[in-house]
Coordinates of C-alpha atoms in Angstrom, one line a residue:
M1 CA 8.5 27.6 -23.8
L2 CA 7.3 29.7 -26.6
K3 CA 6.6 26.7 -28.7
W4 CA 4.9 25.0 -26.0
F5 CA 2.9 28.0 -25.4
L6 CA 1.9 28.4 -28.9
H7 CA 0.9 24.4 -28.8
K8 CA -1.3 25.0 -25.8
N9 CA -3.4 27.9 -27.1
V10 CA -3.9 25.8 -30.3
V11 CA -5.4 23.0 -28.0
L12 CA -7.3 25.4 -26.2
D13 CA -9.0 26.7 -29.4
L14 CA -9.6 23.0 -30.5
I15 CA -11.1 22.4 -27.1
T16 CA -13.5 25.7 -26.8
T17 CA -15.8 26.9 -29.1
K18 CA -17.0 30.6 -28.9
S19 CA -20.7 31.2 -28.7
Q20 CA -22.2 34.5 -29.1
S21 CA -22.0 35.5 -25.6
T22 CA -18.2 34.6 -25.9
T23 CA -18.4 32.3 -23.0
P24 CA -16.2 29.2 -23.7
K25 CA -17.7 25.8 -23.8
F26 CA -15.5 22.7 -23.6
N27 CA -15.8 19.9 -26.1
P28 CA -15.7 16.8 -24.3
L29 CA -14.1 14.7 -27.1
L30 CA -11.2 16.9 -26.7
Q31 CA -11.1 17.7 -23.1
H32 CA -8.7 14.9 -22.3
L33 CA -6.2 16.2 -24.8
Y34 CA -5.8 19.5 -22.5
S35 CA -5.7 17.5 -19.3
S36 CA -2.7 15.2 -20.5
F37 CA 0.0 18.1 -20.2
S38 CA 2.9 16.9 -18.0
F39 CA 3.4 18.4 -14.4
R40 CA 6.2 20.8 -15.3
Y41 CA 3.6 22.7 -17.3
C42 CA 0.6 22.1 -15.3
S43 CA 2.4 23.9 -12.4
T44 CA 2.7 27.0 -14.3
T45 CA -0.8 27.3 -15.7
T46 CA -3.3 29.8 -13.8
T47 CA -5.8 28.8 -11.5
T48 CA -8.7 29.9 -13.6
S49 CA -7.6 27.7 -16.7
Q50 CA -7.2 24.7 -14.3
S51 CA -10.6 24.9 -13.0
Q52 CA -12.4 25.6 -16.1
S53 CA -11.0 22.4 -17.5
E54 CA -11.2 20.2 -14.7
S55 CA -13.3 21.2 -11.7
D56 CA -16.5 21.1 -13.7
K57 CA -16.2 17.4 -13.5
H58 CA -14.2 16.7 -10.1
P59 CA -12.9 18.7 -7.0
F60 CA -9.8 20.4 -8.1
A61 CA -7.4 18.2 -5.9
V62 CA -9.0 15.0 -7.4
S63 CA -8.1 16.3 -11.0
Y64 CA -4.8 17.3 -10.2
L65 CA -3.6 14.0 -8.9
I66 CA -5.2 12.5 -11.9
N67 CA -3.5 14.6 -14.2
N68 CA -0.1 15.4 -12.4
F69 CA 0.4 12.2 -11.1
G70 CA -1.1 9.5 -12.8
F71 CA -3.8 8.4 -10.3
S72 CA -6.8 6.7 -11.6
H73 CA -10.3 8.1 -10.8
E74 CA -10.9 5.7 -8.2
S75 CA -7.5 6.0 -6.2
A76 CA -7.7 9.9 -6.5
L77 CA -11.3 10.0 -5.1
K78 CA -9.8 7.8 -2.2
A79 CA -7.1 10.1 -1.3
F80 CA -9.5 13.0 -1.5
N81 CA -12.0 11.1 0.9
Q82 CA -9.9 9.1 2.9
K83 CA -6.5 11.0 3.2
R84 CA -8.0 14.4 3.3
V85 CA -6.1 15.6 0.2
R86 CA -7.7 19.2 0.1
F87 CA -6.6 22.2 -2.1
N88 CA -8.4 24.4 -4.5
T89 CA -5.3 26.1 -6.0
L90 CA -1.9 25.4 -7.0
E91 CA -0.6 27.2 -4.0
K92 CA -0.3 24.4 -1.7
P93 CA 1.0 21.6 -4.0
N94 CA 3.5 23.9 -5.6
S95 CA 4.9 24.8 -2.2
V96 CA 5.4 21.2 -1.3
I97 CA 6.9 20.1 -4.6
N98 CA 9.2 23.3 -4.6
F99 CA 10.2 22.2 -1.0
F100 CA 11.2 18.7 -2.2
K101 CA 13.0 20.0 -5.2
N102 CA 15.0 22.5 -3.2
N103 CA 16.0 19.6 -1.0
G104 CA 17.4 17.4 -3.8
F105 CA 14.6 15.2 -4.8
S106 CA 14.0 14.6 -8.4
H107 CA 10.6 14.4 -10.3
Y108 CA 11.0 10.7 -10.2
N109 CA 11.3 10.6 -6.4
I110 CA 8.5 13.3 -5.9
G111 CA 6.3 11.2 -8.1
I112 CA 6.8 8.1 -5.9
I113 CA 6.4 9.9 -2.8
I114 CA 3.1 11.7 -3.8
R115 CA 1.7 8.4 -5.1
K116 CA 2.4 6.7 -1.6
E117 CA 1.4 9.6 0.4
P118 CA -0.8 12.1 -1.6
W119 CA -1.9 13.9 1.6
L120 CA 1.5 15.6 1.5
L121 CA 0.1 17.8 -1.3
S122 CA -2.0 19.5 1.4
S123 CA 0.6 20.1 4.0
Q124 CA 2.4 23.0 5.1
P125 CA 6.1 21.8 4.4
H126 CA 7.9 24.2 6.6
K127 CA 5.7 23.3 9.7
R128 CA 5.3 19.7 8.9
L129 CA 8.3 18.6 6.9
L130 CA 11.1 20.9 7.6
P131 CA 11.4 20.0 11.3
K132 CA 12.2 16.3 10.3
F133 CA 14.6 17.1 7.6
Q134 CA 16.6 19.4 10.2
F135 CA 16.3 16.5 12.8
F136 CA 18.0 14.1 10.3
I137 CA 20.6 16.5 9.2
S138 CA 21.4 17.1 12.8
K139 CA 22.2 13.6 13.0
G140 CA 24.8 13.9 10.3
V141 CA 22.5 12.2 7.6
S142 CA 23.7 13.3 4.2
S143 CA 21.1 14.8 1.8
S144 CA 21.1 11.9 -0.7
D145 CA 20.5 9.5 2.5
I146 CA 17.5 11.5 3.3
V147 CA 16.2 11.5 -0.2
S148 CA 16.7 7.5 -0.3
L149 CA 15.0 7.0 3.2
L150 CA 12.1 9.3 2.3
T151 CA 11.7 7.9 -1.2
A152 CA 11.4 4.4 0.3
N153 CA 9.4 5.2 3.6
P154 CA 7.6 8.5 2.9
R155 CA 5.1 7.6 5.9
I156 CA 8.0 8.8 8.2
L157 CA 6.7 12.3 7.2
H158 CA 3.2 11.5 8.7
V159 CA 3.9 10.4 12.0
S160 CA 4.9 12.8 14.9
L161 CA 8.5 14.0 15.2
E162 CA 8.6 13.9 19.0
K163 CA 6.4 11.0 19.7
R164 CA 7.6 8.3 17.2
I165 CA 10.7 9.5 14.9
I166 CA 13.2 10.7 17.7
P167 CA 12.2 7.6 20.1
L168 CA 12.7 5.1 17.1
F169 CA 15.7 6.7 15.9
E170 CA 17.1 6.7 19.5
L171 CA 15.9 3.2 20.1
L172 CA 17.7 1.9 17.0
S173 CA 21.0 3.9 17.8
K174 CA 21.7 1.6 20.7
F175 CA 22.1 -1.4 18.2
F176 CA 24.1 0.1 15.5
K177 CA 27.6 1.8 15.3
T178 CA 26.7 4.8 13.3
N179 CA 23.6 7.1 12.5
K180 CA 24.1 6.1 8.9
D181 CA 23.4 2.4 9.9
V182 CA 20.2 3.6 11.6
I183 CA 19.1 5.3 8.4
F184 CA 20.0 2.2 6.3
C185 CA 17.9 0.1 8.5
L186 CA 15.0 2.8 8.3
I187 CA 15.5 2.8 4.5
R188 CA 15.4 -1.1 4.0
R189 CA 12.7 -1.8 6.7
S190 CA 9.6 0.7 7.1
Y191 CA 8.5 -0.8 10.5
G192 CA 7.9 1.0 13.9
F193 CA 5.8 3.9 12.5
S194 CA 2.6 2.9 13.9
H195 CA 1.7 3.1 17.6
Y196 CA 1.1 -0.7 17.7
T197 CA 4.3 -1.7 15.9
Y198 CA 6.3 0.5 17.9
D199 CA 4.9 -0.7 21.2
R200 CA 5.6 -4.3 20.1
I201 CA 9.1 -3.4 19.0
V202 CA 10.1 -1.8 22.5
A203 CA 8.4 -4.8 24.4
N204 CA 10.2 -7.4 22.4
I205 CA 13.6 -5.7 22.3
N206 CA 13.3 -5.3 26.3
L207 CA 12.5 -9.2 26.1
M208 CA 15.4 -10.1 24.2
S209 CA 17.8 -8.0 26.5
A210 CA 16.3 -9.4 29.5
F211 CA 17.1 -13.0 27.9
G212 CA 20.7 -11.8 27.5
V213 CA 20.8 -11.2 23.7
C214 CA 23.8 -9.1 22.9
D215 CA 23.3 -5.5 21.3
S216 CA 25.0 -6.6 18.1
G217 CA 22.8 -9.7 18.0
I218 CA 19.8 -7.5 18.5
G219 CA 21.0 -5.2 15.7
S220 CA 21.5 -8.0 13.3
V221 CA 18.0 -9.1 13.6
L222 CA 16.7 -5.5 13.3
L223 CA 18.4 -5.2 10.3
I224 CA 17.8 -8.4 8.5
A225 CA 14.7 -9.9 10.0
P226 CA 12.6 -7.1 11.7
S227 CA 9.6 -9.4 11.4
I228 CA 11.0 -11.4 14.1
I229 CA 11.1 -8.1 16.4
C230 CA 7.3 -7.7 15.6
S231 CA 6.4 -11.2 16.2
T232 CA 4.0 -12.3 19.1
D233 CA 5.7 -15.6 19.7
L234 CA 9.3 -14.4 20.2
I235 CA 9.8 -16.1 23.8
D236 CA 9.3 -19.4 22.0
T237 CA 12.2 -18.6 19.5
L238 CA 14.5 -17.5 22.0
K239 CA 14.0 -20.6 24.2
E240 CA 14.3 -22.8 21.0
V241 CA 17.6 -21.2 19.9
K242 CA 19.2 -21.5 23.5
G243 CA 17.9 -25.0 23.4
L244 CA 20.2 -25.8 20.1
G245 CA 23.2 -24.7 22.3
F246 CA 23.6 -20.9 21.2
D247 CA 24.8 -18.6 23.8
P248 CA 22.7 -15.4 24.1
S249 CA 25.6 -13.1 24.7
N250 CA 27.3 -14.2 21.4
I251 CA 26.4 -12.6 18.1
T252 CA 25.7 -15.9 16.7
F253 CA 22.5 -16.2 18.9
G254 CA 20.9 -13.6 16.6
Q255 CA 22.0 -15.2 13.5
A256 CA 20.6 -18.4 14.6
M257 CA 17.4 -16.7 15.3
I258 CA 17.4 -15.3 11.8
A259 CA 17.8 -18.7 10.5
K260 CA 15.8 -20.6 12.4
K261 CA 12.8 -18.1 12.2
G262 CA 13.4 -17.1 8.7
L263 CA 13.0 -20.7 7.2
S264 CA 9.8 -23.0 7.1
K265 CA 10.3 -26.2 8.8
K266 CA 9.9 -27.8 5.3
I267 CA 12.7 -26.0 4.0
W268 CA 14.8 -26.4 7.1
D269 CA 14.4 -30.1 6.9
E270 CA 15.3 -30.0 3.1
K271 CA 18.6 -28.2 3.8
V272 CA 19.5 -30.5 6.8
D273 CA 18.8 -33.7 4.2
T274 CA 21.1 -32.0 1.7
F275 CA 24.0 -31.9 3.7
K276 CA 23.2 -35.4 5.1
K277 CA 23.0 -36.7 1.6
W278 CA 26.9 -35.5 1.0
G279 CA 28.0 -37.5 4.0
W280 CA 27.5 -35.0 6.8
S281 CA 25.9 -36.8 10.2
D282 CA 23.2 -34.9 12.3
E283 CA 25.9 -34.4 14.8
A284 CA 28.5 -33.0 12.2
F285 CA 25.8 -30.6 10.8
F286 CA 24.5 -29.2 14.3
Q287 CA 28.3 -28.7 15.1
V288 CA 28.8 -26.6 12.0
F289 CA 25.3 -24.6 12.3
R290 CA 26.4 -23.5 16.0
S291 CA 29.7 -22.1 14.7
R292 CA 28.1 -20.7 11.8
P293 CA 24.4 -20.2 11.5
N294 CA 24.5 -18.3 8.3
L295 CA 25.1 -21.5 6.9
M296 CA 21.5 -22.1 6.6
M297 CA 21.1 -19.1 4.4
V298 CA 22.9 -20.8 1.5
S299 CA 20.6 -22.0 -1.3
I300 CA 20.1 -25.8 -1.7
D301 CA 21.3 -25.3 -5.3
K302 CA 24.6 -23.8 -4.0
V303 CA 25.4 -26.5 -1.5
N304 CA 24.7 -29.2 -4.1
L305 CA 27.0 -27.4 -6.7
L306 CA 30.0 -27.1 -4.4
M307 CA 29.7 -30.6 -2.9
S308 CA 29.5 -32.1 -6.4
F309 CA 32.5 -30.2 -7.3
W310 CA 34.3 -31.1 -4.1
V311 CA 33.5 -34.6 -3.9
N312 CA 32.8 -35.6 -7.6
Q313 CA 35.6 -33.8 -9.3
L314 CA 38.2 -33.1 -7.0
G315 CA 37.5 -36.5 -5.0
W316 CA 37.9 -34.8 -1.6
N317 CA 36.0 -35.7 1.7
S318 CA 33.0 -33.5 2.2
L319 CA 33.8 -33.5 5.9
A320 CA 36.9 -31.2 5.2
L321 CA 34.2 -28.7 4.7
T322 CA 33.0 -28.7 8.1
K323 CA 36.3 -27.2 9.3
M324 CA 35.6 -24.1 7.5
P325 CA 31.8 -23.6 6.5
Q326 CA 32.3 -19.8 5.3
I327 CA 33.4 -21.6 2.1
F328 CA 29.7 -22.1 1.1
S329 CA 29.7 -18.3 0.9
Y330 CA 32.6 -18.1 -1.7
S331 CA 32.1 -17.9 -5.3
L332 CA 32.4 -21.3 -6.8
H333 CA 33.5 -20.1 -10.1
K334 CA 35.9 -17.1 -9.1
R335 CA 37.4 -18.5 -5.9
I336 CA 37.1 -22.1 -5.1
I337 CA 37.7 -23.5 -8.8
P338 CA 40.6 -21.6 -9.6
R339 CA 42.4 -22.2 -6.3
A340 CA 41.4 -26.0 -6.0
S341 CA 43.0 -26.5 -9.7
V342 CA 46.4 -25.0 -8.3
L343 CA 46.0 -27.2 -4.9
Q344 CA 45.2 -30.4 -7.0
Y345 CA 48.2 -29.8 -9.3
L346 CA 50.4 -29.6 -6.1
L347 CA 49.1 -32.5 -4.5
M348 CA 49.6 -34.5 -7.8
K349 CA 53.2 -33.2 -7.8
G350 CA 53.8 -34.1 -4.1
L351 CA 54.6 -30.5 -3.5
R352 CA 51.9 -30.2 -0.9
K353 CA 51.5 -32.9 2.0
N354 CA 48.4 -34.9 1.6
N355 CA 47.5 -34.3 5.6
A356 CA 47.6 -30.6 4.9
S357 CA 44.5 -28.7 5.2
L358 CA 42.3 -28.7 2.1
V359 CA 40.1 -25.5 3.2
T360 CA 42.6 -23.1 4.8
P361 CA 43.9 -22.0 1.4
F362 CA 40.4 -20.8 0.5
S363 CA 40.5 -18.6 3.4
Y364 CA 43.4 -16.3 2.2
N365 CA 42.9 -13.3 0.3
E366 CA 44.3 -13.4 -3.4
K367 CA 47.8 -11.6 -2.7
M368 CA 48.5 -14.2 -0.2
F369 CA 47.2 -17.2 -1.6
L370 CA 49.5 -16.4 -4.8
S371 CA 52.3 -15.9 -2.7
K372 CA 52.1 -19.0 -0.8
F373 CA 50.6 -21.5 -3.4
V374 CA 51.9 -20.0 -6.6
F375 CA 55.1 -18.0 -6.4
S376 CA 56.7 -19.9 -3.5
F377 CA 57.1 -22.7 -6.0
K378 CA 59.9 -21.3 -8.1
G379 CA 60.1 -24.0 -10.7
E380 CA 56.5 -24.3 -11.2
S381 CA 55.2 -20.9 -10.7
D382 CA 54.6 -20.1 -14.2
Y383 CA 52.6 -23.0 -14.8
L384 CA 50.7 -22.6 -11.7
L385 CA 50.0 -18.9 -12.5
K386 CA 48.8 -19.7 -16.0
L387 CA 46.6 -22.5 -14.7
Y388 CA 45.1 -19.9 -12.0
E389 CA 44.4 -17.1 -14.5
E390 CA 42.8 -19.4 -17.0
K391 CA 40.1 -20.6 -14.8
M392 CA 39.8 -16.9 -13.5
K393 CA 39.3 -15.8 -17.0
L394 CA 36.9 -18.4 -17.8
A395 CA 34.7 -17.4 -14.7
Y396 CA 34.7 -13.8 -15.9
S397 CA 34.2 -14.9 -19.5
E398 CA 31.0 -16.8 -18.6
E399 CA 29.7 -13.9 -16.4
N400 CA 30.4 -11.5 -19.4
N401 CA 28.3 -13.8 -21.7
G402 CA 25.3 -13.7 -19.2
M403 CA 25.9 -17.0 -17.8
P404 CA 24.9 -17.5 -14.3
L405 CA 27.7 -18.0 -11.8
T406 CA 27.3 -19.4 -8.4
K407 CA 28.5 -16.7 -5.9

């Protein structure tokens, strides 16, 4: 600190020149040097020194935003004029920053929050901020989750606790098992904090409930694709998904809404054509889609890679995959290839019946798979384990070398 203090005075000496009246005059060529000190030092300077160096050119608050939080001149003036950032001393901004620091926010977190919501520096933290912190804490939200929530969506601090935050929290709580899930939803999706959006959400949730969509289905849409809840044509989506054969009371209905609404018609048609290219009929595809609508969230590249391995390298029928479509969500290199190598060897040796399910072994956890398909074959177990481990090592080796793996 002493070293900084001496350095600061040297800078001041350079910037100011004494006239006969001893009134300091600032050298414009060096003024920028003094204004570039970091926030942690600026916050300890006196109001007099700040105003001498900065307010001659800008309002105090504007200079403060520029020097301490990296605002451009234009964005600082915009904050001053449009967002009512008003303070003439360090007292207000310091009280806000200290409030955040005392509640676990780092300088990095504070910087993000202030750049998004500079008006906070003009607020009274114990009146404007503390009640909202106390509400979240009363709901069992951890300090670290509060930091994550407000760093991601500091606009929450702008809206009314009674008119917006509490009603929105209680609304979302109906569709999630824990308050932590509600916070996770709020962290990921900053919706519902404007009057218009909140009213639209309430109306569409009521519409989905009246249509018969179950709470878990509504919850999945809220978490994964909240834009659907905010859409103006929700009734059309509900009717379309029901027309595809989905039961609104089943959680798959919400998943189908996400898939159907989340993909453009062009992408949807391309994905359907990809499955058909590998031998699936329209009937087979829609039968699988109705049982597992998440299938449409798998990329076309992933589908082609898995199908190519299954059909071209293993020589197996692609229709077998319709029996267990979740296989498309498994890692090709870490799960499918190692297990397929074991199964292929067993089939070749006549140790597994040709009419046995090809896909079931991929659904087991690793311990059960090794028990049923490796260790149960006493005479072959050493070789099978070696074969399995070699494929696994290859997958991890390629991953460690930076080669992309299909997950």
